[in-house]
Each structure stands twice: as structure tokens, then as C-alpha cells.
PDB file of C-alpha atoms in Angstrom:
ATOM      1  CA  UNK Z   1    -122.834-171.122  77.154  1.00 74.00           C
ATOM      2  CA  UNK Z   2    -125.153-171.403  79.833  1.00 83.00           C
ATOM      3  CA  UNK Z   3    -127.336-168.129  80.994  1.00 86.00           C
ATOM      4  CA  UNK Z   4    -128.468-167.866  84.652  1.00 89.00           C
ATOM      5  CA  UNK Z   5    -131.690-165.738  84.513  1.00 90.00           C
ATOM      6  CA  UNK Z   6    -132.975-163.625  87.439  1.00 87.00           C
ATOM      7  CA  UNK Z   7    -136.276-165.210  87.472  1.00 89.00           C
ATOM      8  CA  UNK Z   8    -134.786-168.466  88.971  1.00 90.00           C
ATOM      9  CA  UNK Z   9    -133.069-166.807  91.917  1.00 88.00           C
ATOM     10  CA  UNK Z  10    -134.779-163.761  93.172  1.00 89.00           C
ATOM     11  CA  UNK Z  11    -137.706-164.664  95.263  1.00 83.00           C
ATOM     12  CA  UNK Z  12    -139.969-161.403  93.724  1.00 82.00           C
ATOM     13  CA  UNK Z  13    -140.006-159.437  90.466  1.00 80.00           C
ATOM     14  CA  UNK Z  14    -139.441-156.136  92.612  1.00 82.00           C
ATOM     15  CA  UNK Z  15    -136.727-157.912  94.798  1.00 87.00           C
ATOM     16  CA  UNK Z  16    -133.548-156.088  94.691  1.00 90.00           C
ATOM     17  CA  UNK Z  17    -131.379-157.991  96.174  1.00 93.00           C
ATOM     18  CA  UNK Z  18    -131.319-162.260  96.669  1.00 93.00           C
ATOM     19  CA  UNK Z  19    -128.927-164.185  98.378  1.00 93.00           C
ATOM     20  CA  UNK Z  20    -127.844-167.511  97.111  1.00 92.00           C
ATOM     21  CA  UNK Z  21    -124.848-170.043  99.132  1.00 89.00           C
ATOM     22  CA  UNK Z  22    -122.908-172.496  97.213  1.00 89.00           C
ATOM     23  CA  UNK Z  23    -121.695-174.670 100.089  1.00 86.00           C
ATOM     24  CA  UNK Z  24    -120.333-176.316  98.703  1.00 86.00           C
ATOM     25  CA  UNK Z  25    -119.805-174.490  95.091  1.00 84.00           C
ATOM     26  CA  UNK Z  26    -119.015-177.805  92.737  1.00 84.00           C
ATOM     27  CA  UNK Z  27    -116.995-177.297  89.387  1.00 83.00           C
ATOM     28  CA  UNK Z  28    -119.222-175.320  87.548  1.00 84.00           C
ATOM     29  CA  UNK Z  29    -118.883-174.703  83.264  1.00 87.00           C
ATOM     30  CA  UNK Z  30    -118.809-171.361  81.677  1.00 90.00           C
ATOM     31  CA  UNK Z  31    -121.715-169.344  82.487  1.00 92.00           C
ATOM     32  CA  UNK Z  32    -123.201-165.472  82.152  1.00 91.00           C
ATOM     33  CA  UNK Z  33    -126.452-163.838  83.744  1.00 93.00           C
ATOM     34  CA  UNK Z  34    -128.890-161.090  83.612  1.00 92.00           C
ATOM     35  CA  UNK Z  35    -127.851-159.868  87.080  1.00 94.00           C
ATOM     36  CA  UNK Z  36    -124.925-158.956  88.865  1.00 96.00           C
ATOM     37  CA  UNK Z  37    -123.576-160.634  91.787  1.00 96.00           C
ATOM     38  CA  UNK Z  38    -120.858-160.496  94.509  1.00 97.00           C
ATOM     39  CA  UNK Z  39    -119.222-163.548  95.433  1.00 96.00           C
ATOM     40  CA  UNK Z  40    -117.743-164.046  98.962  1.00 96.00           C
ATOM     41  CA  UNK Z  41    -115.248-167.267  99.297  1.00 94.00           C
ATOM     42  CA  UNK Z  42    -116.333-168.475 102.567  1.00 92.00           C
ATOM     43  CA  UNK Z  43    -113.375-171.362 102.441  1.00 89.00           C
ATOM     44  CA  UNK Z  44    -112.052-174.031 100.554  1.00 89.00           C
ATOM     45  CA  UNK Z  45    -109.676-173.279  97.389  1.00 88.00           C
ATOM     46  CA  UNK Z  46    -110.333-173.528  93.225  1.00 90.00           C
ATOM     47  CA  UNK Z  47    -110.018-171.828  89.864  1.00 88.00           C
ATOM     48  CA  UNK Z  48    -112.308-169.222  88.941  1.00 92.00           C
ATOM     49  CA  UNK Z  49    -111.911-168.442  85.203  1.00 92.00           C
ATOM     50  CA  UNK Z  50    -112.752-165.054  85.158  1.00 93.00           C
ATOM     51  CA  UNK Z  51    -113.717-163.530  81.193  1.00 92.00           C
ATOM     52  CA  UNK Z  52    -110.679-166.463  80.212  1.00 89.00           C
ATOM     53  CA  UNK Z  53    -108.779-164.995  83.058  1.00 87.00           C
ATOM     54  CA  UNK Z  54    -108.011-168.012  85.541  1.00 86.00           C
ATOM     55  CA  UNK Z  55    -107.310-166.421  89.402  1.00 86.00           C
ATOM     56  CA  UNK Z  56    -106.750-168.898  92.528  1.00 86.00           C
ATOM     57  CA  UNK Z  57    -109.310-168.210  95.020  1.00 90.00           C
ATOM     58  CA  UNK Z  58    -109.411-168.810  98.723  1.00 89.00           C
ATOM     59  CA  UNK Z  59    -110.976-167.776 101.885  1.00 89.00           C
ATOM     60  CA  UNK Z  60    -111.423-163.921 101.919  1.00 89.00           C
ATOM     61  CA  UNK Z  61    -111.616-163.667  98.181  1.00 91.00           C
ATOM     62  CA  UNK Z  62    -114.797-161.716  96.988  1.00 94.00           C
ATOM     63  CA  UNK Z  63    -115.275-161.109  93.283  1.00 95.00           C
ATOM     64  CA  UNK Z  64    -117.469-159.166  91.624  1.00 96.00           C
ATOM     65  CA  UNK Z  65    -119.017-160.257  88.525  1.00 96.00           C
ATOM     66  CA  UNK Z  66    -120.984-158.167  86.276  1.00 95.00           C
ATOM     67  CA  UNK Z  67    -124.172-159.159  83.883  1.00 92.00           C
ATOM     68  CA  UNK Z  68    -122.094-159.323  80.926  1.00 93.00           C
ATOM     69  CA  UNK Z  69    -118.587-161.298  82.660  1.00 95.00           C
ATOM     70  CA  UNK Z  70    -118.887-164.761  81.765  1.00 95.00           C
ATOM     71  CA  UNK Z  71    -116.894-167.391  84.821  1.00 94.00           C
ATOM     72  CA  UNK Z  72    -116.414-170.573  85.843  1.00 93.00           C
ATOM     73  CA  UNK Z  73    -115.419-172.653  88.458  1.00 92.00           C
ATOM     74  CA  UNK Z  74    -112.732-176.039  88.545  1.00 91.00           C
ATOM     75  CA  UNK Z  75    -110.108-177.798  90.490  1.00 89.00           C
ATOM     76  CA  UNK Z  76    -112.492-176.575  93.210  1.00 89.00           C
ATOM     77  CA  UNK Z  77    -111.778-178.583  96.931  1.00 86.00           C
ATOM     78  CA  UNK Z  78    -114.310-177.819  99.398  1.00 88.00           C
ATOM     79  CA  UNK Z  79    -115.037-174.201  97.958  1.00 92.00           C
ATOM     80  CA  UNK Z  80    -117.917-172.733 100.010  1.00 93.00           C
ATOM     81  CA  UNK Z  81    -119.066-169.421  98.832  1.00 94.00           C
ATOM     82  CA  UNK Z  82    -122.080-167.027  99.385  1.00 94.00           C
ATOM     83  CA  UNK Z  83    -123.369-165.522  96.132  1.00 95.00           C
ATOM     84  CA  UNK Z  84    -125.214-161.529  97.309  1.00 97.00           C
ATOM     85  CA  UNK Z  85    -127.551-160.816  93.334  1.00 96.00           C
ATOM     86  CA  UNK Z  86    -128.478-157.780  92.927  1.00 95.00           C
ATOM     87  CA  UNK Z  87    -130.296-157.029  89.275  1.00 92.00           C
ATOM     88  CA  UNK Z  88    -128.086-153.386  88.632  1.00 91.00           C
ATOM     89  CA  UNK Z  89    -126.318-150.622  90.295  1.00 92.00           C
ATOM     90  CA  UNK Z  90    -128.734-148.301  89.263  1.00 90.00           C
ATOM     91  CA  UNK Z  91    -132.139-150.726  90.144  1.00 90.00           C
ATOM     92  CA  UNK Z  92    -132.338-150.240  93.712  1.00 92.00           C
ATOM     93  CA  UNK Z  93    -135.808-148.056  95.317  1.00 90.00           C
ATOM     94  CA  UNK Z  94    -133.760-146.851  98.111  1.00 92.00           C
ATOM     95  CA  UNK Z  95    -130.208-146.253  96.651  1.00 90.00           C
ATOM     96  CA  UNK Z  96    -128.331-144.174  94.527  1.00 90.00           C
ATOM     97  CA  UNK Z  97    -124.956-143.982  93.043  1.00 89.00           C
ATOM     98  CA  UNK Z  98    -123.820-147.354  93.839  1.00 89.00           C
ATOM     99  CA  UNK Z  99    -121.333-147.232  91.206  1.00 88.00           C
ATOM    100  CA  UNK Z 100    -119.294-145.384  93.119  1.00 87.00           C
ATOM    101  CA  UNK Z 101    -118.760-148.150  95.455  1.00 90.00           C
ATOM    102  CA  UNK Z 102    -117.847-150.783  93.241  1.00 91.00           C
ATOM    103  CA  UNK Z 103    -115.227-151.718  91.462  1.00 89.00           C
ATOM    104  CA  UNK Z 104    -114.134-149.818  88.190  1.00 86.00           C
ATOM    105  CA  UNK Z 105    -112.696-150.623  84.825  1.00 85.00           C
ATOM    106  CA  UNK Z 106    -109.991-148.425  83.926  1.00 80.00           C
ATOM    107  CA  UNK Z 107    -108.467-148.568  80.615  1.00 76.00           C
ATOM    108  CA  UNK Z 108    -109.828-152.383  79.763  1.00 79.00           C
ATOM    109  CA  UNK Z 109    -108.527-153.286  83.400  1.00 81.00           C
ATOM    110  CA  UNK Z 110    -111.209-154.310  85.627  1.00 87.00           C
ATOM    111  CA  UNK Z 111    -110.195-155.019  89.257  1.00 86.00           C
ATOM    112  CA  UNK Z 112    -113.065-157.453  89.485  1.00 90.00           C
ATOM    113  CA  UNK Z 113    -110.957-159.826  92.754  1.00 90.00           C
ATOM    114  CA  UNK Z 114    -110.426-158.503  96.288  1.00 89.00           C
ATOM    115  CA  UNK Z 115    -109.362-159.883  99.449  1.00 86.00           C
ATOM    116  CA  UNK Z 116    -110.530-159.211 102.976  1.00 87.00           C
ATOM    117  CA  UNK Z 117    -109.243-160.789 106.534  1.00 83.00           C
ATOM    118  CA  UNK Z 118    -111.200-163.662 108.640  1.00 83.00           C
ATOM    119  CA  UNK Z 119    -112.739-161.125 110.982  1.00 85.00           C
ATOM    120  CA  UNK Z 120    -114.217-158.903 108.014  1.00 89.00           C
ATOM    121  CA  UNK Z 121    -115.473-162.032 106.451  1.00 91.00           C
ATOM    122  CA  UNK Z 122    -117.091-162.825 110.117  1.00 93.00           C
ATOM    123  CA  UNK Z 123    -118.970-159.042 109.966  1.00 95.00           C
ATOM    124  CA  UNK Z 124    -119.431-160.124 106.053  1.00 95.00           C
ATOM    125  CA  UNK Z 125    -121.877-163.388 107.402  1.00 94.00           C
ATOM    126  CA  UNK Z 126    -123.575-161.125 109.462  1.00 95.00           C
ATOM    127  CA  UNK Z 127    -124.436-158.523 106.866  1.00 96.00           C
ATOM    128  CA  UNK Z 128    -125.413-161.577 104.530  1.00 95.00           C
ATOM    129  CA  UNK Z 129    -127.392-163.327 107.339  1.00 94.00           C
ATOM    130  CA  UNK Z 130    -129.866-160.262 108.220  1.00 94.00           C
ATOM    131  CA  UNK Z 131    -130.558-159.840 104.307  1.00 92.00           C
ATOM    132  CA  UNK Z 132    -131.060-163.926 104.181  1.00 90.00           C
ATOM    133  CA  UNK Z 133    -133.757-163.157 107.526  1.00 88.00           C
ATOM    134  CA  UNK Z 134    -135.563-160.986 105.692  1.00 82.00           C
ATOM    135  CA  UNK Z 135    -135.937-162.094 101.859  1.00 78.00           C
ATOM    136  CA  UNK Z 136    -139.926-163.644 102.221  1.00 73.00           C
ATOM    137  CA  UNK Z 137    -140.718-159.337 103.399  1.00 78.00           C
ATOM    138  CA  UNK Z 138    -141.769-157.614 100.613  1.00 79.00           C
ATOM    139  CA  UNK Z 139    -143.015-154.768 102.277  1.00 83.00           C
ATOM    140  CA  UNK Z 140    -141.540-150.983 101.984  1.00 88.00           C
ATOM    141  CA  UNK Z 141    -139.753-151.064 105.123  1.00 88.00           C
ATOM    142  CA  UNK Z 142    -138.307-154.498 104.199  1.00 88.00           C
ATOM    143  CA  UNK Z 143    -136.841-153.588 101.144  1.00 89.00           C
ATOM    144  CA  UNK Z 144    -135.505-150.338 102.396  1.00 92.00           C
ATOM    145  CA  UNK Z 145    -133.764-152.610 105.265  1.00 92.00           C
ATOM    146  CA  UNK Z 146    -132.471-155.341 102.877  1.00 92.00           C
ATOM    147  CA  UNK Z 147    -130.848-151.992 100.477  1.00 94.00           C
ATOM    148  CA  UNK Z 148    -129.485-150.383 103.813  1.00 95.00           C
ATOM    149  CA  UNK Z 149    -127.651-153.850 104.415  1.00 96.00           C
ATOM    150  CA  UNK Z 150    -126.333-154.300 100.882  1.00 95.00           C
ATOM    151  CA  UNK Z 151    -124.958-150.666 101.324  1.00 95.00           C
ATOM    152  CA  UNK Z 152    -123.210-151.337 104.568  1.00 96.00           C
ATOM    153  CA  UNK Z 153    -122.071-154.487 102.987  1.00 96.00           C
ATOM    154  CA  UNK Z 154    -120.185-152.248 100.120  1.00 94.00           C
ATOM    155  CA  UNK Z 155    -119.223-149.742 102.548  1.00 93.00           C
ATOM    156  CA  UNK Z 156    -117.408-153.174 104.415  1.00 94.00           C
ATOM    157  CA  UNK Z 157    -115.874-154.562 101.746  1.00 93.00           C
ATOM    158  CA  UNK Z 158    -114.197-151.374  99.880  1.00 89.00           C
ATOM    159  CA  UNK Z 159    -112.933-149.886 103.216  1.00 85.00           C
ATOM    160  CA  UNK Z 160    -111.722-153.798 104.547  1.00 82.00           C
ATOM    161  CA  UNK Z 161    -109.869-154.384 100.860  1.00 74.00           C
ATOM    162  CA  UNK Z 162    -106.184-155.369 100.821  1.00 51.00           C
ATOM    163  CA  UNK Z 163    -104.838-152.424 100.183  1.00 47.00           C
ATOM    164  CA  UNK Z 164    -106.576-150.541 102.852  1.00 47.00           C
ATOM    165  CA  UNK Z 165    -106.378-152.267 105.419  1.00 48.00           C
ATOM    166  CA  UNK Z 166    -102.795-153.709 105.799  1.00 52.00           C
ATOM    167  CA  UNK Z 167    -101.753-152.603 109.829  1.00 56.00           C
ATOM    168  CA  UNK Z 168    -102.308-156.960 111.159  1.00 64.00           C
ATOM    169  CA  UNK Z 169    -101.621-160.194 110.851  1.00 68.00           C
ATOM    170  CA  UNK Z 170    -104.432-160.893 109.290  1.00 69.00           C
ATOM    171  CA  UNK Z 171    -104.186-158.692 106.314  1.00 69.00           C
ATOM    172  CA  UNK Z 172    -100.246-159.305 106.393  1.00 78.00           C
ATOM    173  CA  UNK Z 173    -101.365-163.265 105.739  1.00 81.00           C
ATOM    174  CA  UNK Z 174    -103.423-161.596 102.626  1.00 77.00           C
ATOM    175  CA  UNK Z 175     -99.633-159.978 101.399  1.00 79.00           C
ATOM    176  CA  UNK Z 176     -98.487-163.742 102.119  1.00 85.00           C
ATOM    177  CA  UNK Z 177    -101.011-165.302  99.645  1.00 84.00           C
ATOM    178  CA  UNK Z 178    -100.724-162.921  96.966  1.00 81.00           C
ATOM    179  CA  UNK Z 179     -97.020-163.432  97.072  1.00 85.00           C
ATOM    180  CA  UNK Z 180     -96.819-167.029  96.914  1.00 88.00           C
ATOM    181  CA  UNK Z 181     -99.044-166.801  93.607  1.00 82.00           C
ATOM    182  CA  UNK Z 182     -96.383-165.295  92.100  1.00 81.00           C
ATOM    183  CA  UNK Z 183     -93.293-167.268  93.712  1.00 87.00           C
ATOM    184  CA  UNK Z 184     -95.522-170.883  93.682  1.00 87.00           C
ATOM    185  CA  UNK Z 185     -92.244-172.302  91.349  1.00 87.00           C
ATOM    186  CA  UNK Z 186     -89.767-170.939  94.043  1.00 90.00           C
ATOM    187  CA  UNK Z 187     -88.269-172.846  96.624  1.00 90.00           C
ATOM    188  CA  UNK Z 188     -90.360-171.838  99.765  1.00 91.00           C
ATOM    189  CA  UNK Z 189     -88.780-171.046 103.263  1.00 92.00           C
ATOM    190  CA  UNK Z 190     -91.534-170.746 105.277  1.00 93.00           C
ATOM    191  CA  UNK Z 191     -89.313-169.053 108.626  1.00 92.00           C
ATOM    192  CA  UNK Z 192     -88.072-166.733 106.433  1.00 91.00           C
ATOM    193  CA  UNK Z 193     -91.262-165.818 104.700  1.00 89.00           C
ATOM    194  CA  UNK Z 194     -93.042-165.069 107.831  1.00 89.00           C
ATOM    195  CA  UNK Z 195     -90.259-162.592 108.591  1.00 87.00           C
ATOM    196  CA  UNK Z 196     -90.331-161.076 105.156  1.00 87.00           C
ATOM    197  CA  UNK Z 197     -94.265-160.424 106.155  1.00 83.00           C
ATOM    198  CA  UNK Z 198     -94.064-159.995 110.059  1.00 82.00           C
ATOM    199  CA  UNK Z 199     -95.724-163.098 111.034  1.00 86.00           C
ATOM    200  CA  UNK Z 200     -94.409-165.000 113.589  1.00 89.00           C
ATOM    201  CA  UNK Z 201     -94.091-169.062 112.134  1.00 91.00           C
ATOM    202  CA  UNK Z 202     -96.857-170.074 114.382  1.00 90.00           C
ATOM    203  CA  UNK Z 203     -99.483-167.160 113.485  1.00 88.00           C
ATOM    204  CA  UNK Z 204     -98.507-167.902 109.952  1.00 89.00           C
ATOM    205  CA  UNK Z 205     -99.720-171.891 110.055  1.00 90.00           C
ATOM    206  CA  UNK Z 206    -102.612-171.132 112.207  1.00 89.00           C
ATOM    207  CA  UNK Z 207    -104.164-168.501 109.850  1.00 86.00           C
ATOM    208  CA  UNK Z 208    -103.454-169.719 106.646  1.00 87.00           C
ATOM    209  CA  UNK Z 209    -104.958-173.525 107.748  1.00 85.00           C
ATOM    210  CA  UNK Z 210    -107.951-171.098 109.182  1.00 82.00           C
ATOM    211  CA  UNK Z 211    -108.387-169.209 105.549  1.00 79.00           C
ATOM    212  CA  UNK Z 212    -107.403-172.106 103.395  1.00 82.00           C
ATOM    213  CA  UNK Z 213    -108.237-175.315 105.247  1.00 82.00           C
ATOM    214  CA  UNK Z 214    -104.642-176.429 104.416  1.00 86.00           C
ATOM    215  CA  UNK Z 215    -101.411-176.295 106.382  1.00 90.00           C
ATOM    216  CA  UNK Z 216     -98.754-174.203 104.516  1.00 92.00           C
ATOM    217  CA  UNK Z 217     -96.827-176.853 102.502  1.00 93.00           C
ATOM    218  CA  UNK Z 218     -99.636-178.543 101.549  1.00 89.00           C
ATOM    219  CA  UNK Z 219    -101.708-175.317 100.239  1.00 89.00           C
ATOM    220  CA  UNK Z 220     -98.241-174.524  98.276  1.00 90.00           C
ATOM    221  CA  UNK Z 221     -98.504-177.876  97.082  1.00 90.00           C
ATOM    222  CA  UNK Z 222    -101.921-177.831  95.722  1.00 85.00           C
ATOM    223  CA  UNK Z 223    -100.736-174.023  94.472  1.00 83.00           C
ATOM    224  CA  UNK Z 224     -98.408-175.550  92.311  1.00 86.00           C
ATOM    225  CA  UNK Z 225    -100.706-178.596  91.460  1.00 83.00           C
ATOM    226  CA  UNK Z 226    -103.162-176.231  89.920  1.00 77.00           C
ATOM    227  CA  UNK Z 227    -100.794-173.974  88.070  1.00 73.00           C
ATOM    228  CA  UNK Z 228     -99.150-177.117  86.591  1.00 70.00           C
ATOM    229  CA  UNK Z 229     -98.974-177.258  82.467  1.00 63.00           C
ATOM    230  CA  UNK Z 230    -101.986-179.600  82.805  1.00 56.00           C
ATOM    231  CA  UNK Z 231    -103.835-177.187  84.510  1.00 53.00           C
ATOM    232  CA  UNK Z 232    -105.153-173.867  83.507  1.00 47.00           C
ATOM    233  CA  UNK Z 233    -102.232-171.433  84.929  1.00 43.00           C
ATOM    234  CA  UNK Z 234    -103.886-169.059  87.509  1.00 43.00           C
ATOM    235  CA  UNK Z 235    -102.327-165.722  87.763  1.00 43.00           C
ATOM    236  CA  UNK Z 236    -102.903-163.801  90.752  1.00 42.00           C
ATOM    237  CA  UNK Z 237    -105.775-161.145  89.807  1.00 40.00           C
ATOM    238  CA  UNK Z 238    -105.469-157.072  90.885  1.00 37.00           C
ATOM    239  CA  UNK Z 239    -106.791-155.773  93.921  1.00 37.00           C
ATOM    240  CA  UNK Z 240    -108.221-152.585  94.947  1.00 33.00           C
TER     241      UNK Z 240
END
């Protein structure tokens, strides 16, 4: 199995944080690292095998993968994502009790995929962008800027997550996704799915080709493409 080591990606030894873009992320084999990392889907769609757990992924997804997961990537179709290292919740200079913030495992489950709307992921690029301005600073004030970011980026995504954040359209789309992972094999009627979630037909086309790239049939199609015997079979991973 490949091993990604920090060494290659962070641009210092005392660098906490490094930010590395996939755009676009190709298929990519079975892999672990020495550092943690938060993936952001930027667009595009594709498998992410997840310690042997396969999960669809689309715009809005953000996963976070810990230095002992091990993941890959296939079936992948324009999949653009922004990778935010960081070496360990507890190896920050600035920060403290990050754990708190992330993602726990409870009882062997680990709720490691989340989802968040277009105009969180907008705030997301910004948050990403400023760290990206100032990796070459190694200076105090630097550093204690790029951990204020990552904290505000945390702060973001836990209080943007599906299941806080479910009053628009937007996050109403995210219901919309989750549910056709688990109704791909169904026969689809797309009016009356946007009334089951309170989309009008039209809001429901133009934000799901926004978030996917793909008009509604055809990201149903590709659903059930890669969830086809041939395929790995995806199942729709937990949210927090």
C-alpha cells in the first residue's frame, strides 16, 4: 500500500497546516499517511473507498481522513477537490482541543463524510485561499494566522453540516442526494421528488447540475452506473 509522508507536502518541518488541490483528483490506489487531512469535493463525482467502505461523493462532500484510514479514489469524472493537511489535532502552537471539533468515533462508527451547501463551500474557498496566501510565512504571526483560519474553517464546517443546517434549498438538495443513494434502483419521479423535498422542479435541476455538473437523469444514471454489480456498490456514508 502506498504511504504519503508529510515531508513531501508540507512546505516546513514546523508547518502546521499545508494545503494541497487535486483539480482534477485522478483515480488514485489505496493509500495511508502520516498526517491527517480534510478533503473538500469542490465538483465532479467518484468513489471514495473509505477503510473498504465505498461512499459516492459529490460537490459539498468533505471527508475527513485520519493518519491511520487508508482511501482511495475510482470511477472518478471530473472530481476536483482541495486537500487542507494538518500533521495532528493536538500539533498545533496556537490551538488547543481541536478534537472537539472534529468528527468522533462512537462505538467503531466513525462519521468520517459530511455535506455542506454551494454557498458554504464558496466561504470554504475563501478560508482555504487565505491559508494558500500565506504558506511561504513562517514567521510567529503567520502561523498563528494560518491556525486561526484552520479553526474558523472547523468552526464552518461543523456548524454548516447537513444536519444543522437544513432551513433552504440548498441544504434541502443535500436531503435530495442522500436520498437518491438509497432509492438509485427505484423508479425516479423527479416532480414528485422535488415536492417530497420542497424544491420547486426548476431549483431542483439548476442546483443539482451546479453541485454535480450533471442534469438530474443523467447524475441518477451515472448513480446507478457506479453502484452496478461491476462496480464497487457505494452506500451512502453517515453524517453529522
Amino acid at each position: 500500500m502506498t504511504v504519503l509522508h508529510s515531508v513531501d507536502f508540507f512546505p516546513s518541518g514546523n508547518a502546521s497546516v499545508a494545503i494541497e488541490p487535486r483539480l482534477p483528483q485522478a483515480d488514485f490506489p489505496e493509500h495511508h499517511h502520516d498526517f491527517h487531512e480534510i478533503v473538500i469535493v469542490e465538483h465532479g463525482t467518484g468513489i471514495h473507498v473509505f477503510n473498504g467502505q465505498p461512499y459516492t461523493i459529490t460537490g459539498g462532500t468533505v471527508c475527513f481522513v485520519r493518519d491511520h484510514d487508508r482511501h482511495l479514489y475510482e470511477h472518478t469524472d471530473n472530481l476536483c477537490l482541495t486537500n487542507v493537511l494538518y500533521r495532528s489535532p493536538d500539533r498545533f502552537q496556537f490551538l488547543a482541543g481541536l478534537n472537539q471539533l472534529l468528527p468522533q468515533e462512537l462505538d467503531g462508527q466513525y462519521p468520517s463524510h459530511w455535506r455542506v451547501n454551494h454557498s458554504v463551500l464558496q466561504q470554504v474557498r475563501q478560508l482555504v485561499a487565505q491559508m494558500e496566501q500565506q504558506e511561504g510565512e513562517n514567521d510567529l504571526p503567520s502561523t498563528a494566522s494560518r491556525e486561526i483560519l484552520f479553526m474558523q474553517l472547523l468552526l464552518l464546517l461543523r456548524k454548516s453540516s447537513l444536519q444543522e443546517n437544513l432551513e433552504n434549498s440548498a441544504s434541502r438538495l443535500n436531503l435530495l442526494l442522500a436520498w437518491l443513494e438509497d432509492h438509485f434502483a427505484d423508479e425516479v419521479n423527479w416532480d414528485a421528488v422535488a415536492d417530497q423535498f420542497s424544491l420547486s422542479l426548476r431549483t431542483l435541476h439548476r442546483q443539482l447540475k451546479q453541485q454535480t455538473g450533471l442534469t438530474p437523469q443523467r447524475y441518477l444514471n451515472r448513480l446507478r452506473l457506479m453502484k452496478s454489480p461491476t462496480s464497487a456498490t457505494p452506500q451512502r456514508g453517515q453524517r453529522y
